[in-house]
């Protein structure tokens, strides 16, 4: 929920997400099939709030990042977990229509990356308003959570990403992207791709979905 990349492949696309979380938080339930609103969806579940940061069905992929464009001041209480919004969206029939009408008052700011197999969107809530940005699915993108990474750091991580793309443009694969997410700047524990801040805040898992020939293949790495 804190670092996400989108990379188009020759025969599809790959979305990969690192989850940075407090080590003391209860361990997540690995990706599991659920039937909600007569629809089969798959997602890892956060036992604390019941939500998720990465969910998909037969053609849609939704990934959550904490925070919007800039870091916000956290309130003591919110109406609902952001991770439950992901479930509300993935279990709906028309995700963008629901996004337009869903009430987010009292919800902490977040960013969602949404891919439906053809179109790519960034959906964002900053506590005041929602925004919907259509992105070019033929381009490469990286997002880093504004709650954990200052703008200078986010810009630096974007530079690492584009350097990786340039260096590996002929050999980019889901496996190489997992390596990028797990090992880039491995000595930099504060804001390398896999962090470890005083053994209290760590990158605890990596989730990846690859869309190939209208099928979604997934991989989940538990780093704990």
PDB file of C-alpha atoms in Angstrom:
ATOM      1  CA  UNK A   1       0.000   0.000   0.000  1.00  0.00           C
ATOM      2  CA  UNK A   2       3.036   2.225  -0.036  1.00  0.00           C
ATOM      3  CA  UNK A   3       4.902   1.616  -3.303  1.00  0.00           C
ATOM      4  CA  UNK A   4       3.114   0.680  -6.518  1.00  0.00           C
ATOM      5  CA  UNK A   5       4.363   0.253 -10.082  1.00  0.00           C
ATOM      6  CA  UNK A   6       2.510  -0.248 -13.338  1.00  0.00           C
ATOM      7  CA  UNK A   7       4.464  -1.568 -16.320  1.00  0.00           C
ATOM      8  CA  UNK A   8       3.003  -2.563 -19.695  1.00  0.00           C
ATOM      9  CA  UNK A   9       4.382  -5.825 -21.078  1.00  0.00           C
ATOM     10  CA  UNK A  10       4.469  -7.187 -24.617  1.00  0.00           C
ATOM     11  CA  UNK A  11       1.472  -9.383 -23.941  1.00  0.00           C
ATOM     12  CA  UNK A  12      -0.233  -7.591 -21.067  1.00  0.00           C
ATOM     13  CA  UNK A  13       0.619  -5.499 -18.015  1.00  0.00           C
ATOM     14  CA  UNK A  14       2.106  -5.935 -14.557  1.00  0.00           C
ATOM     15  CA  UNK A  15       1.111  -4.189 -11.318  1.00  0.00           C
ATOM     16  CA  UNK A  16       3.230  -4.666  -8.204  1.00  0.00           C
ATOM     17  CA  UNK A  17       2.683  -3.315  -4.699  1.00  0.00           C
ATOM     18  CA  UNK A  18       4.869  -3.151  -1.585  1.00  0.00           C
ATOM     19  CA  UNK A  19       3.085  -2.983   1.752  1.00  0.00           C
ATOM     20  CA  UNK A  20       4.969  -0.984   4.399  1.00  0.00           C
ATOM     21  CA  UNK A  21       3.451  -1.471   7.831  1.00  0.00           C
ATOM     22  CA  UNK A  22       4.186  -1.489  11.537  1.00  0.00           C
ATOM     23  CA  UNK A  23       5.595  -4.861  12.552  1.00  0.00           C
ATOM     24  CA  UNK A  24       3.333  -4.935  15.610  1.00  0.00           C
ATOM     25  CA  UNK A  25       0.207  -4.911  13.440  1.00  0.00           C
ATOM     26  CA  UNK A  26      -1.608  -8.226  13.244  1.00  0.00           C
ATOM     27  CA  UNK A  27      -0.415 -10.326  10.310  1.00  0.00           C
ATOM     28  CA  UNK A  28      -2.507 -10.100   7.147  1.00  0.00           C
ATOM     29  CA  UNK A  29      -4.490 -13.026   5.776  1.00  0.00           C
ATOM     30  CA  UNK A  30      -2.880 -14.039   2.421  1.00  0.00           C
ATOM     31  CA  UNK A  31      -4.893 -13.546  -0.798  1.00  0.00           C
ATOM     32  CA  UNK A  32      -8.103 -15.545  -0.584  1.00  0.00           C
ATOM     33  CA  UNK A  33     -11.176 -15.943  -2.772  1.00  0.00           C
ATOM     34  CA  UNK A  34     -14.326 -14.276  -1.433  1.00  0.00           C
ATOM     35  CA  UNK A  35     -17.840 -14.170  -2.850  1.00  0.00           C
ATOM     36  CA  UNK A  36     -19.325 -10.740  -2.176  1.00  0.00           C
ATOM     37  CA  UNK A  37     -22.391  -9.331  -3.941  1.00  0.00           C
ATOM     38  CA  UNK A  38     -22.484 -12.544  -6.020  1.00  0.00           C
ATOM     39  CA  UNK A  39     -19.039 -11.738  -7.357  1.00  0.00           C
ATOM     40  CA  UNK A  40     -15.773 -13.638  -6.905  1.00  0.00           C
ATOM     41  CA  UNK A  41     -12.949 -11.378  -5.787  1.00  0.00           C
ATOM     42  CA  UNK A  42      -9.487 -12.104  -4.447  1.00  0.00           C
ATOM     43  CA  UNK A  43      -7.546 -10.043  -1.925  1.00  0.00           C
ATOM     44  CA  UNK A  44      -5.266 -10.228   1.108  1.00  0.00           C
ATOM     45  CA  UNK A  45      -7.116  -9.058   4.202  1.00  0.00           C
ATOM     46  CA  UNK A  46      -6.033  -6.841   7.087  1.00  0.00           C
ATOM     47  CA  UNK A  47      -7.583  -8.511  10.160  1.00  0.00           C
ATOM     48  CA  UNK A  48      -7.582  -5.264  12.141  1.00  0.00           C
ATOM     49  CA  UNK A  49     -10.036  -3.379   9.929  1.00  0.00           C
ATOM     50  CA  UNK A  50     -11.199  -6.078   7.533  1.00  0.00           C
ATOM     51  CA  UNK A  51     -10.081  -4.165   4.466  1.00  0.00           C
ATOM     52  CA  UNK A  52      -7.359  -4.653   1.893  1.00  0.00           C
ATOM     53  CA  UNK A  53      -4.744  -2.770  -0.114  1.00  0.00           C
ATOM     54  CA  UNK A  54      -4.839  -4.974  -3.239  1.00  0.00           C
ATOM     55  CA  UNK A  55      -7.891  -6.617  -4.794  1.00  0.00           C
ATOM     56  CA  UNK A  56      -8.833  -8.096  -8.139  1.00  0.00           C
ATOM     57  CA  UNK A  57     -11.530 -10.021  -9.967  1.00  0.00           C
ATOM     58  CA  UNK A  58     -11.538 -11.549 -13.439  1.00  0.00           C
ATOM     59  CA  UNK A  59     -10.506  -8.318 -15.168  1.00  0.00           C
ATOM     60  CA  UNK A  60     -10.181  -5.450 -12.646  1.00  0.00           C
ATOM     61  CA  UNK A  61      -7.235  -4.683 -10.366  1.00  0.00           C
ATOM     62  CA  UNK A  62      -7.416  -2.090  -7.574  1.00  0.00           C
ATOM     63  CA  UNK A  63      -4.423  -1.070  -5.444  1.00  0.00           C
ATOM     64  CA  UNK A  64      -4.485   1.321  -2.485  1.00  0.00           C
ATOM     65  CA  UNK A  65      -1.839   3.757  -1.277  1.00  0.00           C
ATOM     66  CA  UNK A  66      -2.176   5.725   1.937  1.00  0.00           C
ATOM     67  CA  UNK A  67      -2.397   9.491   1.476  1.00  0.00           C
ATOM     68  CA  UNK A  68      -3.146  11.744  -1.464  1.00  0.00           C
ATOM     69  CA  UNK A  69      -0.721  14.167  -3.132  1.00  0.00           C
ATOM     70  CA  UNK A  70       0.827  15.425   0.093  1.00  0.00           C
ATOM     71  CA  UNK A  71       1.081  14.200   3.676  1.00  0.00           C
ATOM     72  CA  UNK A  72      -1.975  15.008   5.789  1.00  0.00           C
ATOM     73  CA  UNK A  73      -2.545  15.506   9.499  1.00  0.00           C
ATOM     74  CA  UNK A  74      -3.960  12.287  10.909  1.00  0.00           C
ATOM     75  CA  UNK A  75      -7.166  12.476  12.936  1.00  0.00           C
ATOM     76  CA  UNK A  76      -7.906  10.362  15.997  1.00  0.00           C
ATOM     77  CA  UNK A  77     -10.885   8.669  14.412  1.00  0.00           C
ATOM     78  CA  UNK A  78     -12.275   8.007  10.955  1.00  0.00           C
ATOM     79  CA  UNK A  79     -15.668   6.715   9.852  1.00  0.00           C
ATOM     80  CA  UNK A  80     -14.336   3.755   7.897  1.00  0.00           C
ATOM     81  CA  UNK A  81     -11.070   2.114   6.867  1.00  0.00           C
ATOM     82  CA  UNK A  82      -9.714   3.048   3.462  1.00  0.00           C
ATOM     83  CA  UNK A  83      -9.186  -0.650   2.810  1.00  0.00           C
ATOM     84  CA  UNK A  84     -12.949  -1.203   2.975  1.00  0.00           C
ATOM     85  CA  UNK A  85     -13.403   1.326   0.175  1.00  0.00           C
ATOM     86  CA  UNK A  86     -11.281  -0.957  -2.017  1.00  0.00           C
ATOM     87  CA  UNK A  87     -13.677  -3.832  -1.297  1.00  0.00           C
ATOM     88  CA  UNK A  88     -16.705  -1.603  -1.971  1.00  0.00           C
ATOM     89  CA  UNK A  89     -15.264  -0.757  -5.389  1.00  0.00           C
ATOM     90  CA  UNK A  90     -14.004  -4.183  -6.494  1.00  0.00           C
ATOM     91  CA  UNK A  91     -17.318  -5.840  -5.600  1.00  0.00           C
ATOM     92  CA  UNK A  92     -19.394  -3.347  -7.579  1.00  0.00           C
ATOM     93  CA  UNK A  93     -20.536  -3.868 -11.159  1.00  0.00           C
ATOM     94  CA  UNK A  94     -19.396  -0.469 -12.416  1.00  0.00           C
ATOM     95  CA  UNK A  95     -16.339   0.674 -10.496  1.00  0.00           C
ATOM     96  CA  UNK A  96     -16.018   4.162 -11.969  1.00  0.00           C
ATOM     97  CA  UNK A  97     -19.730   4.888 -11.541  1.00  0.00           C
ATOM     98  CA  UNK A  98     -19.559   3.864  -7.890  1.00  0.00           C
ATOM     99  CA  UNK A  99     -16.424   5.974  -7.442  1.00  0.00           C
ATOM    100  CA  UNK A 100     -18.317   9.021  -8.699  1.00  0.00           C
ATOM    101  CA  UNK A 101     -21.128   8.597  -6.177  1.00  0.00           C
ATOM    102  CA  UNK A 102     -19.483   6.989  -3.137  1.00  0.00           C
ATOM    103  CA  UNK A 103     -19.530   9.135   0.013  1.00  0.00           C
ATOM    104  CA  UNK A 104     -16.016   9.567   1.414  1.00  0.00           C
ATOM    105  CA  UNK A 105     -16.745  12.031   4.209  1.00  0.00           C
ATOM    106  CA  UNK A 106     -14.848  10.967   7.294  1.00  0.00           C
ATOM    107  CA  UNK A 107     -12.433   8.756   5.313  1.00  0.00           C
ATOM    108  CA  UNK A 108      -8.675   9.266   5.565  1.00  0.00           C
ATOM    109  CA  UNK A 109      -6.954  10.478   2.344  1.00  0.00           C
ATOM    110  CA  UNK A 110      -5.854   7.815  -0.131  1.00  0.00           C
ATOM    111  CA  UNK A 111      -4.805   7.106  -3.692  1.00  0.00           C
ATOM    112  CA  UNK A 112      -6.062   4.183  -5.771  1.00  0.00           C
ATOM    113  CA  UNK A 113      -4.508   2.720  -8.908  1.00  0.00           C
ATOM    114  CA  UNK A 114      -7.239   1.089 -10.990  1.00  0.00           C
ATOM    115  CA  UNK A 115      -6.672  -1.022 -14.121  1.00  0.00           C
ATOM    116  CA  UNK A 116      -9.471  -2.788 -15.986  1.00  0.00           C
ATOM    117  CA  UNK A 117      -7.351  -4.564 -18.578  1.00  0.00           C
ATOM    118  CA  UNK A 118      -7.566  -1.706 -21.063  1.00  0.00           C
ATOM    119  CA  UNK A 119      -7.816   1.575 -19.133  1.00  0.00           C
ATOM    120  CA  UNK A 120      -5.630   2.826 -16.293  1.00  0.00           C
ATOM    121  CA  UNK A 121      -6.772   5.377 -13.711  1.00  0.00           C
ATOM    122  CA  UNK A 122      -5.541   7.183 -10.633  1.00  0.00           C
ATOM    123  CA  UNK A 123      -8.398   7.790  -8.185  1.00  0.00           C
ATOM    124  CA  UNK A 124      -7.676  10.095  -5.271  1.00  0.00           C
ATOM    125  CA  UNK A 125      -9.398  11.470  -2.174  1.00  0.00           C
ATOM    126  CA  UNK A 126      -7.768  14.327  -0.217  1.00  0.00           C
ATOM    127  CA  UNK A 127     -10.497  14.831   2.449  1.00  0.00           C
ATOM    128  CA  UNK A 128     -12.036  17.667   0.433  1.00  0.00           C
ATOM    129  CA  UNK A 129     -12.645  16.266  -3.025  1.00  0.00           C
ATOM    130  CA  UNK A 130     -12.251  13.255  -5.277  1.00  0.00           C
ATOM    131  CA  UNK A 131     -10.210  13.298  -8.463  1.00  0.00           C
ATOM    132  CA  UNK A 132     -10.108  10.893 -11.403  1.00  0.00           C
ATOM    133  CA  UNK A 133      -7.117  10.928 -13.738  1.00  0.00           C
ATOM    134  CA  UNK A 134      -6.995   8.774 -16.856  1.00  0.00           C
ATOM    135  CA  UNK A 135      -3.458   7.520 -17.479  1.00  0.00           C
ATOM    136  CA  UNK A 136      -1.787   6.128 -20.583  1.00  0.00           C
ATOM    137  CA  UNK A 137      -1.699   2.307 -20.170  1.00  0.00           C
ATOM    138  CA  UNK A 138       1.244   2.120 -22.577  1.00  0.00           C
ATOM    139  CA  UNK A 139       3.492   4.100 -20.206  1.00  0.00           C
ATOM    140  CA  UNK A 140       5.324   3.137 -17.000  1.00  0.00           C
ATOM    141  CA  UNK A 141       4.293   4.559 -13.617  1.00  0.00           C
ATOM    142  CA  UNK A 142       5.428   4.468 -10.005  1.00  0.00           C
ATOM    143  CA  UNK A 143       3.632   5.751  -6.910  1.00  0.00           C
ATOM    144  CA  UNK A 144       5.032   6.140  -3.388  1.00  0.00           C
ATOM    145  CA  UNK A 145       2.807   6.896  -0.427  1.00  0.00           C
ATOM    146  CA  UNK A 146       2.889  10.545   0.634  1.00  0.00           C
ATOM    147  CA  UNK A 147       2.439   9.498   4.273  1.00  0.00           C
ATOM    148  CA  UNK A 148       5.823   7.739   4.406  1.00  0.00           C
ATOM    149  CA  UNK A 149       7.875   9.432   1.712  1.00  0.00           C
ATOM    150  CA  UNK A 150       8.536  13.157   1.316  1.00  0.00           C
ATOM    151  CA  UNK A 151       8.294  14.646  -2.175  1.00  0.00           C
ATOM    152  CA  UNK A 152      12.081  14.683  -2.643  1.00  0.00           C
ATOM    153  CA  UNK A 153      12.188  11.003  -1.745  1.00  0.00           C
ATOM    154  CA  UNK A 154       9.288  10.183  -4.053  1.00  0.00           C
ATOM    155  CA  UNK A 155      11.088  11.964  -6.869  1.00  0.00           C
ATOM    156  CA  UNK A 156      14.282  10.016  -6.164  1.00  0.00           C
ATOM    157  CA  UNK A 157      12.438   6.708  -6.157  1.00  0.00           C
ATOM    158  CA  UNK A 158      10.845   7.681  -9.477  1.00  0.00           C
ATOM    159  CA  UNK A 159      14.348   8.259 -10.855  1.00  0.00           C
ATOM    160  CA  UNK A 160      15.424   4.776  -9.717  1.00  0.00           C
ATOM    161  CA  UNK A 161      12.365   3.344 -11.439  1.00  0.00           C
ATOM    162  CA  UNK A 162      12.975   5.040 -14.761  1.00  0.00           C
ATOM    163  CA  UNK A 163      16.651   4.062 -14.632  1.00  0.00           C
ATOM    164  CA  UNK A 164      15.565   0.458 -14.110  1.00  0.00           C
ATOM    165  CA  UNK A 165      13.141   0.679 -17.046  1.00  0.00           C
ATOM    166  CA  UNK A 166      15.817   2.168 -19.318  1.00  0.00           C
ATOM    167  CA  UNK A 167      18.417  -0.418 -18.325  1.00  0.00           C
ATOM    168  CA  UNK A 168      16.078  -3.402 -18.644  1.00  0.00           C
ATOM    169  CA  UNK A 169      13.721  -2.311 -21.394  1.00  0.00           C
ATOM    170  CA  UNK A 170      14.474  -5.416 -23.487  1.00  0.00           C
ATOM    171  CA  UNK A 171      14.203  -7.827 -20.555  1.00  0.00           C
ATOM    172  CA  UNK A 172      11.438  -6.497 -18.327  1.00  0.00           C
ATOM    173  CA  UNK A 173       9.398  -9.311 -16.816  1.00  0.00           C
ATOM    174  CA  UNK A 174       7.220  -9.848 -13.741  1.00  0.00           C
ATOM    175  CA  UNK A 175      10.183 -11.558 -12.079  1.00  0.00           C
ATOM    176  CA  UNK A 176      12.534  -8.637 -12.723  1.00  0.00           C
ATOM    177  CA  UNK A 177       9.895  -6.253 -11.372  1.00  0.00           C
ATOM    178  CA  UNK A 178       9.670  -8.294  -8.187  1.00  0.00           C
ATOM    179  CA  UNK A 179      13.438  -7.964  -7.897  1.00  0.00           C
ATOM    180  CA  UNK A 180      13.139  -4.208  -8.399  1.00  0.00           C
ATOM    181  CA  UNK A 181      10.550  -3.981  -5.622  1.00  0.00           C
ATOM    182  CA  UNK A 182      12.512  -6.161  -3.238  1.00  0.00           C
ATOM    183  CA  UNK A 183      16.163  -5.283  -3.789  1.00  0.00           C
ATOM    184  CA  UNK A 184      16.500  -1.761  -5.220  1.00  0.00           C
ATOM    185  CA  UNK A 185      18.741   0.356  -2.955  1.00  0.00           C
ATOM    186  CA  UNK A 186      18.765  -2.516  -0.469  1.00  0.00           C
ATOM    187  CA  UNK A 187      21.239  -0.732   1.837  1.00  0.00           C
ATOM    188  CA  UNK A 188      18.899   2.235   2.152  1.00  0.00           C
ATOM    189  CA  UNK A 189      16.592   1.088   4.948  1.00  0.00           C
ATOM    190  CA  UNK A 190      14.818   4.446   5.247  1.00  0.00           C
ATOM    191  CA  UNK A 191      13.462   4.774   1.722  1.00  0.00           C
ATOM    192  CA  UNK A 192      14.885   2.024  -0.471  1.00  0.00           C
ATOM    193  CA  UNK A 193      12.175  -0.071  -2.087  1.00  0.00           C
ATOM    194  CA  UNK A 194      12.193  -2.479   0.869  1.00  0.00           C
ATOM    195  CA  UNK A 195      12.398  -0.478   4.084  1.00  0.00           C
ATOM    196  CA  UNK A 196      13.228  -1.346   7.674  1.00  0.00           C
ATOM    197  CA  UNK A 197      12.928   1.607  10.020  1.00  0.00           C
ATOM    198  CA  UNK A 198      14.261   0.580  13.442  1.00  0.00           C
ATOM    199  CA  UNK A 199      12.654  -2.864  13.133  1.00  0.00           C
ATOM    200  CA  UNK A 200       9.295  -1.254  13.816  1.00  0.00           C
ATOM    201  CA  UNK A 201       8.177  -0.222  10.318  1.00  0.00           C
ATOM    202  CA  UNK A 202       9.016  -2.595   7.493  1.00  0.00           C
ATOM    203  CA  UNK A 203       8.063  -3.653   4.005  1.00  0.00           C
ATOM    204  CA  UNK A 204       6.166  -6.748   5.061  1.00  0.00           C
ATOM    205  CA  UNK A 205       4.810  -8.095   1.767  1.00  0.00           C
ATOM    206  CA  UNK A 206       4.833  -7.713  -2.006  1.00  0.00           C
ATOM    207  CA  UNK A 207       1.752  -8.433  -4.107  1.00  0.00           C
ATOM    208  CA  UNK A 208       1.819  -8.654  -7.887  1.00  0.00           C
ATOM    209  CA  UNK A 209      -0.780  -9.176 -10.605  1.00  0.00           C
ATOM    210  CA  UNK A 210       0.065  -9.852 -14.228  1.00  0.00           C
ATOM    211  CA  UNK A 211      -2.611  -9.531 -16.889  1.00  0.00           C
ATOM    212  CA  UNK A 212      -1.809 -11.937 -19.746  1.00  0.00           C
ATOM    213  CA  UNK A 213      -4.234 -12.826 -22.540  1.00  0.00           C
ATOM    214  CA  UNK A 214      -7.204 -11.561 -20.515  1.00  0.00           C
ATOM    215  CA  UNK A 215      -6.221 -13.673 -17.498  1.00  0.00           C
ATOM    216  CA  UNK A 216      -4.852 -12.362 -14.201  1.00  0.00           C
ATOM    217  CA  UNK A 217      -1.982 -14.260 -12.583  1.00  0.00           C
ATOM    218  CA  UNK A 218      -0.926 -13.270  -9.087  1.00  0.00           C
ATOM    219  CA  UNK A 219       1.956 -13.707  -6.674  1.00  0.00           C
ATOM    220  CA  UNK A 220       2.173 -12.838  -2.996  1.00  0.00           C
ATOM    221  CA  UNK A 221       5.482 -12.674  -1.096  1.00  0.00           C
ATOM    222  CA  UNK A 222       5.338 -12.590   2.698  1.00  0.00           C
ATOM    223  CA  UNK A 223       8.589 -10.902   3.748  1.00  0.00           C
ATOM    224  CA  UNK A 224       7.980 -11.580   7.420  1.00  0.00           C
TER     225      UNK A 224
END
